[in-house]
């Protein structure tokens, strides 16, 4: 794996609970924190519905373990005061690590 694993990320799994009216409520459960190598991949700004939006994409590399191997795009990553939606997950080597590609909405203009 490339890069130092010097950034602490939180992995969360989406779960559903029932409200008192038979509906579902989305909740997020923390499955753990991992030290990760963090690599910014891309940032962009766009206009949608007359509103400027900015996104940032990161790649996180963590060591492989049984819980990390279960991570998929229904999970999310919390890092650097942002919530990242996972878009892709792949195994690095043979159980050497996990690479997570994720995108977050950036607050304010990207520089």
mmCIF file of N, CA and C in Angstrom, residues 9-57:
data_model
loop_
_atom_site.group_PDB
_atom_site.id
_atom_site.type_symbol
_atom_site.label_atom_id
_atom_site.label_comp_id
_atom_site.label_asym_id
_atom_site.label_seq_id
_atom_site.Cartn_x
_atom_site.Cartn_y
_atom_site.Cartn_z
ATOM 1 N N UNK A 9 -9.974 7.712 10.097
ATOM 2 C CA UNK A 9 -11.299 7.800 9.468
ATOM 3 C C UNK A 9 -12.283 6.964 10.276
ATOM 4 N N UNK A 10 -13.554 7.291 10.148
ATOM 5 C CA UNK A 10 -14.622 6.530 10.777
ATOM 6 C C UNK A 10 -15.461 5.894 9.678
ATOM 7 N N UNK A 11 -15.712 4.600 9.801
ATOM 8 C CA UNK A 11 -16.557 3.872 8.851
ATOM 9 C C UNK A 11 -17.930 3.689 9.477
ATOM 10 N N UNK A 12 -18.962 4.030 8.713
ATOM 11 C CA UNK A 12 -20.327 3.877 9.197
ATOM 12 C C UNK A 12 -21.155 3.079 8.200
ATOM 13 N N UNK A 13 -22.048 2.263 8.738
ATOM 14 C CA UNK A 13 -22.947 1.431 7.938
ATOM 15 C C UNK A 13 -24.366 1.965 8.065
ATOM 16 N N UNK A 14 -25.057 2.006 6.943
ATOM 17 C CA UNK A 14 -26.450 2.458 6.922
ATOM 18 C C UNK A 14 -27.340 1.346 7.461
ATOM 19 N N UNK A 15 -28.219 1.704 8.387
ATOM 20 C CA UNK A 15 -29.201 0.758 8.897
ATOM 21 C C UNK A 15 -30.564 1.436 8.893
ATOM 22 N N UNK A 16 -31.569 0.648 9.045
ATOM 23 C CA UNK A 16 -32.938 1.167 9.053
ATOM 24 C C UNK A 16 -33.624 0.753 10.345
ATOM 25 N N UNK A 17 -34.354 1.685 10.921
ATOM 26 C CA UNK A 17 -35.173 1.372 12.084
ATOM 27 C C UNK A 17 -36.603 1.795 11.758
ATOM 28 N N UNK A 18 -37.543 1.201 12.444
ATOM 29 C CA UNK A 18 -38.947 1.536 12.216
ATOM 30 C C UNK A 18 -39.364 2.679 13.124
ATOM 31 N N UNK A 19 -40.107 3.612 12.541
ATOM 32 C CA UNK A 19 -40.677 4.664 13.384
ATOM 33 C C UNK A 19 -42.005 4.163 13.945
ATOM 34 N N UNK A 20 -42.677 4.934 14.730
ATOM 35 C CA UNK A 20 -43.926 4.521 15.354
ATOM 36 C C UNK A 20 -45.094 4.394 14.395
ATOM 37 N N UNK A 21 -44.890 4.762 13.136
ATOM 38 C CA UNK A 21 -45.976 4.737 12.158
ATOM 39 C C UNK A 21 -45.762 3.704 11.068
ATOM 40 N N UNK A 22 -44.806 2.804 11.250
ATOM 41 C CA UNK A 22 -44.547 1.753 10.265
ATOM 42 C C UNK A 22 -43.591 2.166 9.164
ATOM 43 N N UNK A 23 -43.065 3.375 9.242
ATOM 44 C CA UNK A 23 -42.097 3.837 8.253
ATOM 45 C C UNK A 23 -40.680 3.513 8.685
ATOM 46 N N UNK A 24 -39.751 3.664 7.751
ATOM 47 C CA UNK A 24 -38.350 3.404 8.042
ATOM 48 C C UNK A 24 -37.586 4.708 8.224
ATOM 49 N N UNK A 25 -36.666 4.695 9.164
ATOM 50 C CA UNK A 25 -35.786 5.828 9.409
ATOM 51 C C UNK A 25 -34.360 5.349 9.178
ATOM 52 N N UNK A 26 -33.602 6.091 8.361
ATOM 53 C CA UNK A 26 -32.209 5.745 8.108
ATOM 54 C C UNK A 26 -31.370 6.223 9.287
ATOM 55 N N UNK A 27 -30.566 5.324 9.814
ATOM 56 C CA UNK A 27 -29.614 5.677 10.859
ATOM 57 C C UNK A 27 -28.242 5.142 10.441
ATOM 58 N N UNK A 28 -27.213 5.712 11.008
ATOM 59 C CA UNK A 28 -25.846 5.300 10.695
ATOM 60 C C UNK A 28 -25.191 4.753 11.955
ATOM 61 N N UNK A 29 -24.595 3.583 11.823
ATOM 62 C CA UNK A 29 -23.934 2.914 12.935
ATOM 63 C C UNK A 29 -22.432 2.883 12.653
ATOM 64 N N UNK A 30 -21.647 3.349 13.595
ATOM 65 C CA UNK A 30 -20.196 3.319 13.445
ATOM 66 C C UNK A 30 -19.711 1.888 13.625
ATOM 67 N N UNK A 31 -18.996 1.379 12.610
ATOM 68 C CA UNK A 31 -18.448 0.025 12.727
ATOM 69 C C UNK A 31 -16.998 0.057 13.178
ATOM 70 N N UNK A 32 -16.398 1.230 13.173
ATOM 71 C CA UNK A 32 -15.036 1.343 13.679
ATOM 72 C C UNK A 32 -14.284 2.495 13.064
ATOM 73 N N UNK A 33 -13.124 2.726 13.629
ATOM 74 C CA UNK A 33 -12.213 3.725 13.095
ATOM 75 C C UNK A 33 -10.972 2.996 12.606
ATOM 76 N N UNK A 34 -10.365 3.531 11.555
ATOM 77 C CA UNK A 34 -9.169 2.929 10.982
ATOM 78 C C UNK A 34 -8.178 4.037 10.642
ATOM 79 N N UNK A 35 -6.899 3.721 10.766
ATOM 80 C CA UNK A 35 -5.870 4.614 10.275
ATOM 81 C C UNK A 35 -5.764 4.392 8.778
ATOM 82 N N UNK A 36 -5.749 5.488 8.043
ATOM 83 C CA UNK A 36 -5.799 5.405 6.584
ATOM 84 C C UNK A 36 -4.781 6.334 5.942
ATOM 85 N N UNK A 37 -4.336 5.942 4.775
ATOM 86 C CA UNK A 37 -3.628 6.859 3.888
ATOM 87 C C UNK A 37 -4.726 7.588 3.115
ATOM 88 N N UNK A 38 -4.634 8.906 3.054
ATOM 89 C CA UNK A 38 -5.662 9.703 2.391
ATOM 90 C C UNK A 38 -5.046 10.440 1.216
ATOM 91 N N UNK A 39 -5.636 10.254 0.035
ATOM 92 C CA UNK A 39 -5.134 10.901 -1.163
ATOM 93 C C UNK A 39 -6.264 11.652 -1.860
ATOM 94 N N UNK A 40 -6.196 13.000 -1.899
ATOM 95 C CA UNK A 40 -7.193 13.730 -2.661
ATOM 96 C C UNK A 40 -7.039 13.368 -4.138
ATOM 97 N N UNK A 41 -8.153 13.088 -4.784
ATOM 98 C CA UNK A 41 -8.100 12.662 -6.180
ATOM 99 C C UNK A 41 -8.606 13.757 -7.107
ATOM 100 N N UNK A 42 -9.703 14.406 -6.701
ATOM 101 C CA UNK A 42 -10.326 15.356 -7.607
ATOM 102 C C UNK A 42 -11.206 16.295 -6.812
ATOM 103 N N UNK A 43 -11.304 17.518 -7.290
ATOM 104 C CA UNK A 43 -12.307 18.422 -6.755
ATOM 105 C C UNK A 43 -12.955 19.134 -7.929
ATOM 106 N N UNK A 44 -14.180 19.568 -7.738
ATOM 107 C CA UNK A 44 -14.896 20.217 -8.832
ATOM 108 C C UNK A 44 -15.962 21.141 -8.279
ATOM 109 N N UNK A 45 -16.317 22.097 -9.107
ATOM 110 C CA UNK A 45 -17.407 22.996 -8.802
ATOM 111 C C UNK A 45 -18.388 22.942 -9.963
ATOM 112 N N UNK A 46 -19.669 23.038 -9.663
ATOM 113 C CA UNK A 46 -20.699 23.002 -10.701
ATOM 114 C C UNK A 46 -21.895 23.823 -10.237
ATOM 115 N N UNK A 47 -22.727 24.165 -11.181
ATOM 116 C CA UNK A 47 -23.968 24.854 -10.863
ATOM 117 C C UNK A 47 -25.115 23.893 -11.106
ATOM 118 N N UNK A 48 -25.942 23.710 -10.077
ATOM 119 C CA UNK A 48 -27.133 22.864 -10.185
ATOM 120 C C UNK A 48 -28.287 23.639 -9.593
ATOM 121 N N UNK A 49 -29.350 23.743 -10.350
ATOM 122 C CA UNK A 49 -30.537 24.464 -9.897
ATOM 123 C C UNK A 49 -30.178 25.860 -9.392
ATOM 124 N N UNK A 50 -29.360 26.559 -10.167
ATOM 125 C CA UNK A 50 -28.931 27.931 -9.862
ATOM 126 C C UNK A 50 -28.145 28.042 -8.553
ATOM 127 N N UNK A 51 -27.579 26.937 -8.095
ATOM 128 C CA UNK A 51 -26.800 26.940 -6.866
ATOM 129 C C UNK A 51 -25.435 26.321 -7.141
ATOM 130 N N UNK A 52 -24.397 26.977 -6.663
ATOM 131 C CA UNK A 52 -23.058 26.432 -6.836
ATOM 132 C C UNK A 52 -22.843 25.281 -5.859
ATOM 133 N N UNK A 53 -22.317 24.184 -6.361
ATOM 134 C CA UNK A 53 -21.975 23.047 -5.512
ATOM 135 C C UNK A 53 -20.518 22.676 -5.762
ATOM 136 N N UNK A 54 -19.858 22.225 -4.747
ATOM 137 C CA UNK A 54 -18.466 21.805 -4.861
ATOM 138 C C UNK A 54 -18.337 20.418 -4.253
ATOM 139 N N UNK A 55 -17.588 19.569 -4.917
ATOM 140 C CA UNK A 55 -17.359 18.218 -4.401
ATOM 141 C C UNK A 55 -15.867 17.940 -4.362
ATOM 142 N N UNK A 56 -15.513 17.027 -3.501
ATOM 143 C CA UNK A 56 -14.128 16.591 -3.383
ATOM 144 C C UNK A 56 -14.120 15.070 -3.289
ATOM 145 N N UNK A 57 -13.193 14.448 -4.009
ATOM 146 C CA UNK A 57 -13.081 12.994 -4.018
ATOM 147 C C UNK A 57 -11.744 12.598 -3.404
#
